[in-house]
């Protein structure tokens, strides 16, 4: 674990030498949502392959680079592509970029994702504020020895998704006339989509949407005391809700279609974080 701290420090030093300024907020862009990074001003791009000890992104629709730039006078680092458990990384590897971000000096995180809608109130194209999560990955990124320099052995996950940030997101969405639902996000390992029977089970558990990311990242961010805002883009209805199959191309396409609401909402929220 000591090893991880030193590696994260080395990567943070590298990024510090590439970026004009320490970013204030890290924004992680989910499948099909990468276009936000192109709207940042005076941006600097850093390919993940150049960042020491960072894995590379293997998923179609994820660029694998960090774009650092400005919006509303705030310096933001946007990750175009994240690392998933299903790609074969350990959860420690998949969340390592957050360790780097923390050691770089970033304290605020926006996690976005594509998700399948379970609750009948959700439709493809909806944006859903994450109020809470359910970890169904049967794994935890904090498993193993704890490095106290990052955070405590038993971190609290009450209000894992920052209540003040959620209030800001709701206010800004209302002000801009952007419909914003809210609910509980359940994360599964993937990469296969769920079966209809699994979706019926997850609905009974109290989840409104389902995906394959975000939960490990929230756990690691909260371990280090970073404040988290989570937003899901509902790209499809979960398995069995409609009598039709789910495919990754449709997920990416719907992600791209919500850009006209997703991008202005992110800019407005960032300005107030
Ligand atoms: N299930 C899991 N992950 C997803 C889905 C889904 O239906 N849609 C987008 N990501």
Tab-separated table of C-alpha atoms and ligand atoms in Angstrom:
chain	number	residue	atom	x	y	z
A	1	UNK	CA	0.000	0.000	0.000
A	2	UNK	CA	2.913	2.333	0.785
A	3	UNK	CA	3.905	1.595	-2.756
A	4	UNK	CA	0.568	2.935	-4.028
A	5	UNK	CA	1.010	6.202	-2.184
A	6	UNK	CA	4.452	6.757	-3.675
A	7	UNK	CA	3.178	5.884	-7.152
A	8	UNK	CA	0.233	8.262	-6.836
A	9	UNK	CA	2.616	10.976	-5.664
A	10	UNK	CA	4.864	10.432	-8.670
A	11	UNK	CA	1.875	10.656	-11.046
A	12	UNK	CA	0.613	13.783	-9.264
A	13	UNK	CA	4.047	15.440	-9.656
A	14	UNK	CA	4.010	14.558	-13.350
A	15	UNK	CA	0.544	16.097	-13.847
A	16	UNK	CA	1.522	19.194	-11.899
A	17	UNK	CA	4.352	19.747	-14.395
A	18	UNK	CA	1.937	19.423	-17.370
A	19	UNK	CA	-1.003	21.494	-16.089
A	20	UNK	CA	-1.162	25.295	-15.916
A	21	UNK	CA	-2.692	25.147	-12.441
A	22	UNK	CA	-3.954	22.615	-9.897
A	23	UNK	CA	-7.558	21.914	-10.985
A	24	UNK	CA	-10.260	22.540	-8.410
A	25	UNK	CA	-12.693	19.867	-9.603
A	26	UNK	CA	-12.285	16.465	-11.246
A	27	UNK	CA	-15.071	15.504	-13.658
A	28	UNK	CA	-15.306	11.891	-14.789
A	29	UNK	CA	-17.197	11.509	-18.050
A	30	UNK	CA	-19.149	8.289	-18.609
A	31	UNK	CA	-19.915	6.425	-21.848
A	32	UNK	CA	-21.029	8.825	-24.589
A	33	UNK	CA	-20.643	11.857	-22.286
A	34	UNK	CA	-17.059	12.811	-23.220
A	35	UNK	CA	-18.067	15.917	-25.228
A	36	UNK	CA	-18.125	18.068	-22.084
A	37	UNK	CA	-14.315	18.079	-22.094
A	38	UNK	CA	-14.295	19.801	-25.509
A	39	UNK	CA	-16.243	22.749	-24.071
A	40	UNK	CA	-13.501	23.721	-21.597
A	41	UNK	CA	-11.495	26.858	-22.408
A	42	UNK	CA	-7.693	27.073	-22.766
A	43	UNK	CA	-7.506	23.334	-22.416
A	44	UNK	CA	-4.452	21.111	-22.077
A	45	UNK	CA	-4.762	17.393	-22.935
A	46	UNK	CA	-2.794	14.646	-21.287
A	47	UNK	CA	-3.035	11.120	-22.673
A	48	UNK	CA	-3.515	8.490	-19.942
A	49	UNK	CA	-0.587	6.568	-21.424
A	50	UNK	CA	1.760	9.387	-20.390
A	51	UNK	CA	0.655	9.462	-16.743
A	52	UNK	CA	2.929	7.233	-14.623
A	53	UNK	CA	1.223	4.124	-13.166
A	54	UNK	CA	-2.188	4.914	-14.678
A	55	UNK	CA	-3.907	2.045	-16.562
A	56	UNK	CA	-5.101	2.701	-20.138
A	57	UNK	CA	-8.806	2.779	-21.042
A	58	UNK	CA	-9.968	-0.088	-23.283
A	59	UNK	CA	-13.672	0.647	-23.827
A	60	UNK	CA	-15.106	1.928	-27.136
A	61	UNK	CA	-16.530	5.414	-26.528
A	62	UNK	CA	-13.844	6.262	-23.929
A	63	UNK	CA	-10.946	8.361	-25.287
A	64	UNK	CA	-8.432	7.690	-22.528
A	65	UNK	CA	-7.226	11.201	-21.837
A	66	UNK	CA	-7.525	13.960	-19.302
A	67	UNK	CA	-8.509	17.423	-20.494
A	68	UNK	CA	-7.716	20.245	-18.126
A	69	UNK	CA	-9.292	23.640	-18.802
A	70	UNK	CA	-11.480	26.438	-17.531
A	71	UNK	CA	-15.205	27.027	-17.175
A	72	UNK	CA	-16.603	30.113	-15.479
A	73	UNK	CA	-13.098	30.965	-14.235
A	74	UNK	CA	-12.684	27.581	-12.501
A	75	UNK	CA	-9.967	25.145	-13.460
A	76	UNK	CA	-11.418	21.673	-14.087
A	77	UNK	CA	-9.817	18.355	-15.017
A	78	UNK	CA	-12.129	16.198	-17.142
A	79	UNK	CA	-11.448	12.495	-17.558
A	80	UNK	CA	-12.545	11.232	-20.983
A	81	UNK	CA	-12.776	7.596	-20.097
A	82	UNK	CA	-12.569	5.681	-16.838
A	83	UNK	CA	-11.393	2.213	-15.780
A	84	UNK	CA	-13.869	-0.556	-15.052
A	85	UNK	CA	-13.670	-3.702	-12.958
A	86	UNK	CA	-14.923	-5.720	-15.967
A	87	UNK	CA	-11.874	-4.679	-18.008
A	88	UNK	CA	-9.820	-6.885	-15.716
A	89	UNK	CA	-8.317	-4.181	-13.506
A	90	UNK	CA	-8.487	-4.610	-9.781
A	91	UNK	CA	-10.732	-2.046	-8.094
A	92	UNK	CA	-7.566	-0.490	-6.638
A	93	UNK	CA	-6.233	0.038	-10.183
A	94	UNK	CA	-9.595	1.209	-11.510
A	95	UNK	CA	-9.806	3.936	-8.845
A	96	UNK	CA	-6.105	4.863	-8.762
A	97	UNK	CA	-6.731	8.077	-10.708
A	98	UNK	CA	-8.624	9.403	-7.682
A	99	UNK	CA	-5.596	8.791	-5.454
A	100	UNK	CA	-3.560	10.811	-7.957
A	101	UNK	CA	-6.181	13.577	-8.060
A	102	UNK	CA	-6.208	13.866	-4.280
A	103	UNK	CA	-2.414	14.110	-4.063
A	104	UNK	CA	-2.519	16.707	-6.844
A	105	UNK	CA	-4.710	18.791	-4.524
A	106	UNK	CA	-8.208	18.160	-5.898
A	107	UNK	CA	-10.977	17.925	-3.258
A	108	UNK	CA	-14.163	17.906	-5.383
A	109	UNK	CA	-15.336	15.214	-7.784
A	110	UNK	CA	-18.191	14.887	-10.256
A	111	UNK	CA	-18.801	11.287	-11.317
A	112	UNK	CA	-21.031	10.728	-14.341
A	113	UNK	CA	-22.128	7.504	-15.971
A	114	UNK	CA	-24.471	5.833	-18.413
A	115	UNK	CA	-27.057	3.715	-16.629
A	116	UNK	CA	-30.071	1.537	-17.278
A	117	UNK	CA	-33.358	2.806	-15.840
A	118	UNK	CA	-35.199	0.433	-13.515
A	119	UNK	CA	-37.757	2.752	-11.941
A	120	UNK	CA	-40.887	3.306	-14.091
A	121	UNK	CA	-40.438	7.084	-13.729
A	122	UNK	CA	-37.179	6.946	-15.734
A	123	UNK	CA	-36.976	7.118	-19.530
A	124	UNK	CA	-33.986	6.955	-21.900
A	125	UNK	CA	-32.395	10.392	-22.119
A	126	UNK	CA	-33.271	11.326	-18.521
A	127	UNK	CA	-30.612	12.713	-16.190
A	128	UNK	CA	-30.666	11.240	-12.669
A	129	UNK	CA	-28.953	12.763	-9.685
A	130	UNK	CA	-27.437	9.963	-7.596
A	131	UNK	CA	-28.774	10.215	-4.029
A	132	UNK	CA	-27.151	7.016	-2.801
A	133	UNK	CA	-25.734	3.763	-4.121
A	134	UNK	CA	-25.861	-0.004	-3.665
A	135	UNK	CA	-22.631	-1.916	-4.193
A	136	UNK	CA	-23.480	-5.195	-5.945
A	137	UNK	CA	-19.966	-5.740	-7.318
A	138	UNK	CA	-19.146	-8.182	-4.516
A	139	UNK	CA	-15.857	-6.319	-4.079
A	140	UNK	CA	-14.607	-3.147	-2.428
A	141	UNK	CA	-11.669	-0.966	-3.574
A	142	UNK	CA	-10.563	-0.540	0.059
A	143	UNK	CA	-10.034	-4.265	0.576
A	144	UNK	CA	-6.518	-5.031	1.812
A	145	UNK	CA	-4.181	-3.098	4.064
A	146	UNK	CA	-5.296	0.452	4.763
A	147	UNK	CA	-2.923	3.375	4.172
A	148	UNK	CA	-3.870	5.943	6.824
A	149	UNK	CA	-2.268	8.689	4.731
A	150	UNK	CA	-5.203	8.313	2.352
A	151	UNK	CA	-7.959	7.777	4.903
A	152	UNK	CA	-9.430	5.665	7.722
A	153	UNK	CA	-9.861	1.885	7.803
A	154	UNK	CA	-13.666	2.155	8.124
A	155	UNK	CA	-14.870	5.218	6.217
A	156	UNK	CA	-18.436	6.427	6.705
A	157	UNK	CA	-20.681	6.388	3.613
A	158	UNK	CA	-23.663	8.250	5.055
A	159	UNK	CA	-24.261	11.095	2.611
A	160	UNK	CA	-21.624	9.693	0.261
A	161	UNK	CA	-23.151	11.948	-2.410
A	162	UNK	CA	-22.740	15.434	-0.989
A	163	UNK	CA	-26.112	16.913	0.123
A	164	UNK	CA	-24.995	20.498	-0.662
A	165	UNK	CA	-23.879	19.531	-4.167
A	166	UNK	CA	-27.158	17.687	-4.728
A	167	UNK	CA	-29.086	20.794	-3.697
A	168	UNK	CA	-26.988	22.909	-6.083
A	169	UNK	CA	-27.632	20.467	-8.939
A	170	UNK	CA	-31.382	20.521	-8.306
A	171	UNK	CA	-31.431	24.330	-8.117
A	172	UNK	CA	-29.376	24.810	-11.267
A	173	UNK	CA	-31.422	22.226	-13.198
A	174	UNK	CA	-34.642	24.031	-12.187
A	175	UNK	CA	-33.164	27.414	-13.115
A	176	UNK	CA	-32.113	26.155	-16.555
A	177	UNK	CA	-35.371	24.258	-17.127
A	178	UNK	CA	-33.523	20.924	-17.348
A	179	UNK	CA	-35.536	18.001	-15.940
A	180	UNK	CA	-33.468	16.192	-13.300
A	181	UNK	CA	-34.690	13.013	-11.639
A	182	UNK	CA	-33.000	11.520	-8.583
A	183	UNK	CA	-32.533	8.064	-7.169
A	184	UNK	CA	-30.368	5.182	-6.047
A	185	UNK	CA	-27.695	3.769	-8.381
A	186	UNK	CA	-26.756	0.083	-8.138
A	187	UNK	CA	-23.416	-1.064	-9.547
A	188	UNK	CA	-22.795	-4.567	-10.865
A	189	UNK	CA	-19.563	-5.988	-12.172
A	190	UNK	CA	-20.682	-6.435	-15.802
A	191	UNK	CA	-19.698	-6.533	-18.644
A	192	UNK	CA	-22.815	-8.531	-19.569
A	193	UNK	CA	-25.967	-6.539	-19.052
A	194	UNK	CA	-28.304	-7.883	-16.383
A	195	UNK	CA	-30.982	-10.513	-16.877
A	196	UNK	CA	-34.626	-9.502	-16.406
A	197	UNK	CA	-34.677	-11.634	-13.222
A	198	UNK	CA	-31.662	-9.756	-11.847
A	199	UNK	CA	-33.354	-6.439	-12.617
A	200	UNK	CA	-36.496	-7.551	-10.730
A	201	UNK	CA	-34.262	-8.424	-7.776
A	202	UNK	CA	-32.365	-5.116	-7.912
A	203	UNK	CA	-35.667	-3.191	-8.077
A	204	UNK	CA	-36.750	-4.923	-4.833
A	205	UNK	CA	-33.447	-3.800	-3.277
A	206	UNK	CA	-34.504	-0.194	-3.811
A	207	UNK	CA	-32.365	0.823	-6.796
A	208	UNK	CA	-33.702	3.138	-9.495
A	209	UNK	CA	-30.880	2.723	-12.013
A	210	UNK	CA	-28.123	0.227	-12.718
A	211	UNK	CA	-24.605	0.443	-14.143
A	212	UNK	CA	-21.048	-0.872	-13.979
A	213	UNK	CA	-19.036	2.003	-12.506
A	214	UNK	CA	-19.055	4.979	-10.109
A	215	UNK	CA	-19.562	3.070	-6.828
A	216	UNK	CA	-15.866	2.086	-6.382
A	217	UNK	CA	-14.866	5.644	-7.269
A	218	UNK	CA	-17.258	7.160	-4.739
A	219	UNK	CA	-15.933	4.813	-2.039
A	220	UNK	CA	-12.310	5.775	-2.753
A	221	UNK	CA	-13.105	9.496	-3.013
A	222	UNK	CA	-14.976	9.423	0.309
A	223	UNK	CA	-12.138	7.421	1.879
A	224	UNK	CA	-9.964	10.485	1.221
A	225	UNK	CA	-12.637	12.990	2.287
A	226	UNK	CA	-13.263	14.274	-1.247
A	227	UNK	CA	-16.770	15.624	-1.865
A	228	UNK	CA	-18.728	13.775	-4.552
A	229	UNK	CA	-21.544	14.679	-6.922
A	230	UNK	CA	-22.947	11.812	-9.040
A	231	UNK	CA	-25.085	12.123	-12.170
A	232	UNK	CA	-26.398	9.215	-14.261
A	233	UNK	CA	-27.554	9.516	-17.824
A	234	UNK	CA	-30.316	6.968	-18.349
A	235	UNK	CA	-29.355	5.567	-21.739
A	236	UNK	CA	-31.815	2.651	-21.851
A	237	UNK	CA	-34.412	0.881	-19.797
A	238	UNK	CA	-32.894	-2.013	-17.879
A	239	UNK	CA	-33.287	-5.603	-19.072
A	240	UNK	CA	-36.862	-6.874	-19.139
A	241	UNK	CA	-38.464	-3.459	-18.533
A	242	UNK	CA	-39.183	-3.414	-22.275
A	243	UNK	CA	-39.235	-6.480	-24.443
A	244	UNK	CA	-36.073	-5.503	-26.317
A	245	UNK	CA	-32.333	-6.202	-26.086
A	246	UNK	CA	-29.725	-3.675	-24.851
A	247	UNK	CA	-26.630	-2.789	-26.847
A	248	UNK	CA	-23.597	-0.578	-26.234
A	249	UNK	CA	-24.063	1.455	-29.457
A	250	UNK	CA	-27.522	2.613	-28.302
A	251	UNK	CA	-26.039	3.461	-24.897
A	252	UNK	CA	-23.388	5.656	-26.561
A	253	UNK	CA	-25.911	7.263	-28.936
A	254	UNK	CA	-28.332	8.281	-26.147
A	255	UNK	CA	-25.359	9.585	-24.146
A	256	UNK	CA	-24.467	11.845	-27.080
A	257	UNK	CA	-28.090	12.989	-27.483
A	258	UNK	CA	-28.353	14.280	-23.903
A	259	UNK	CA	-25.275	16.477	-24.369
A	260	UNK	CA	-27.472	19.550	-24.965
A	261	UNK	CA	-28.795	19.269	-21.371
A	262	UNK	CA	-25.924	17.481	-19.661
A	263	UNK	CA	-23.211	19.962	-20.695
A	264	UNK	CA	-25.006	23.204	-19.637
A	265	UNK	CA	-26.009	21.567	-16.340
A	266	UNK	CA	-22.396	20.609	-15.600
A	267	UNK	CA	-21.123	24.130	-16.351
A	268	UNK	CA	-23.799	25.679	-14.123
A	269	UNK	CA	-23.164	23.285	-11.243
A	270	UNK	CA	-19.372	23.648	-11.423
A	271	UNK	CA	-19.684	27.429	-11.176
A	272	UNK	CA	-21.322	26.984	-7.749
A	273	UNK	CA	-19.292	24.100	-6.309
B	1	LIG	N1	-27.062	-2.042	-17.248
B	1	LIG	C1	-25.806	-1.871	-16.783
B	1	LIG	N2	-25.025	-0.897	-17.173
B	1	LIG	C2	-25.516	-0.015	-18.067
B	1	LIG	C3	-26.805	-0.125	-18.592
B	1	LIG	C4	-27.632	-1.210	-18.161
B	1	LIG	O1	-28.788	-1.380	-18.564
B	1	LIG	N3	-26.971	0.912	-19.469
B	1	LIG	C5	-25.810	1.617	-19.447
B	1	LIG	N4	-24.927	1.063	-18.607
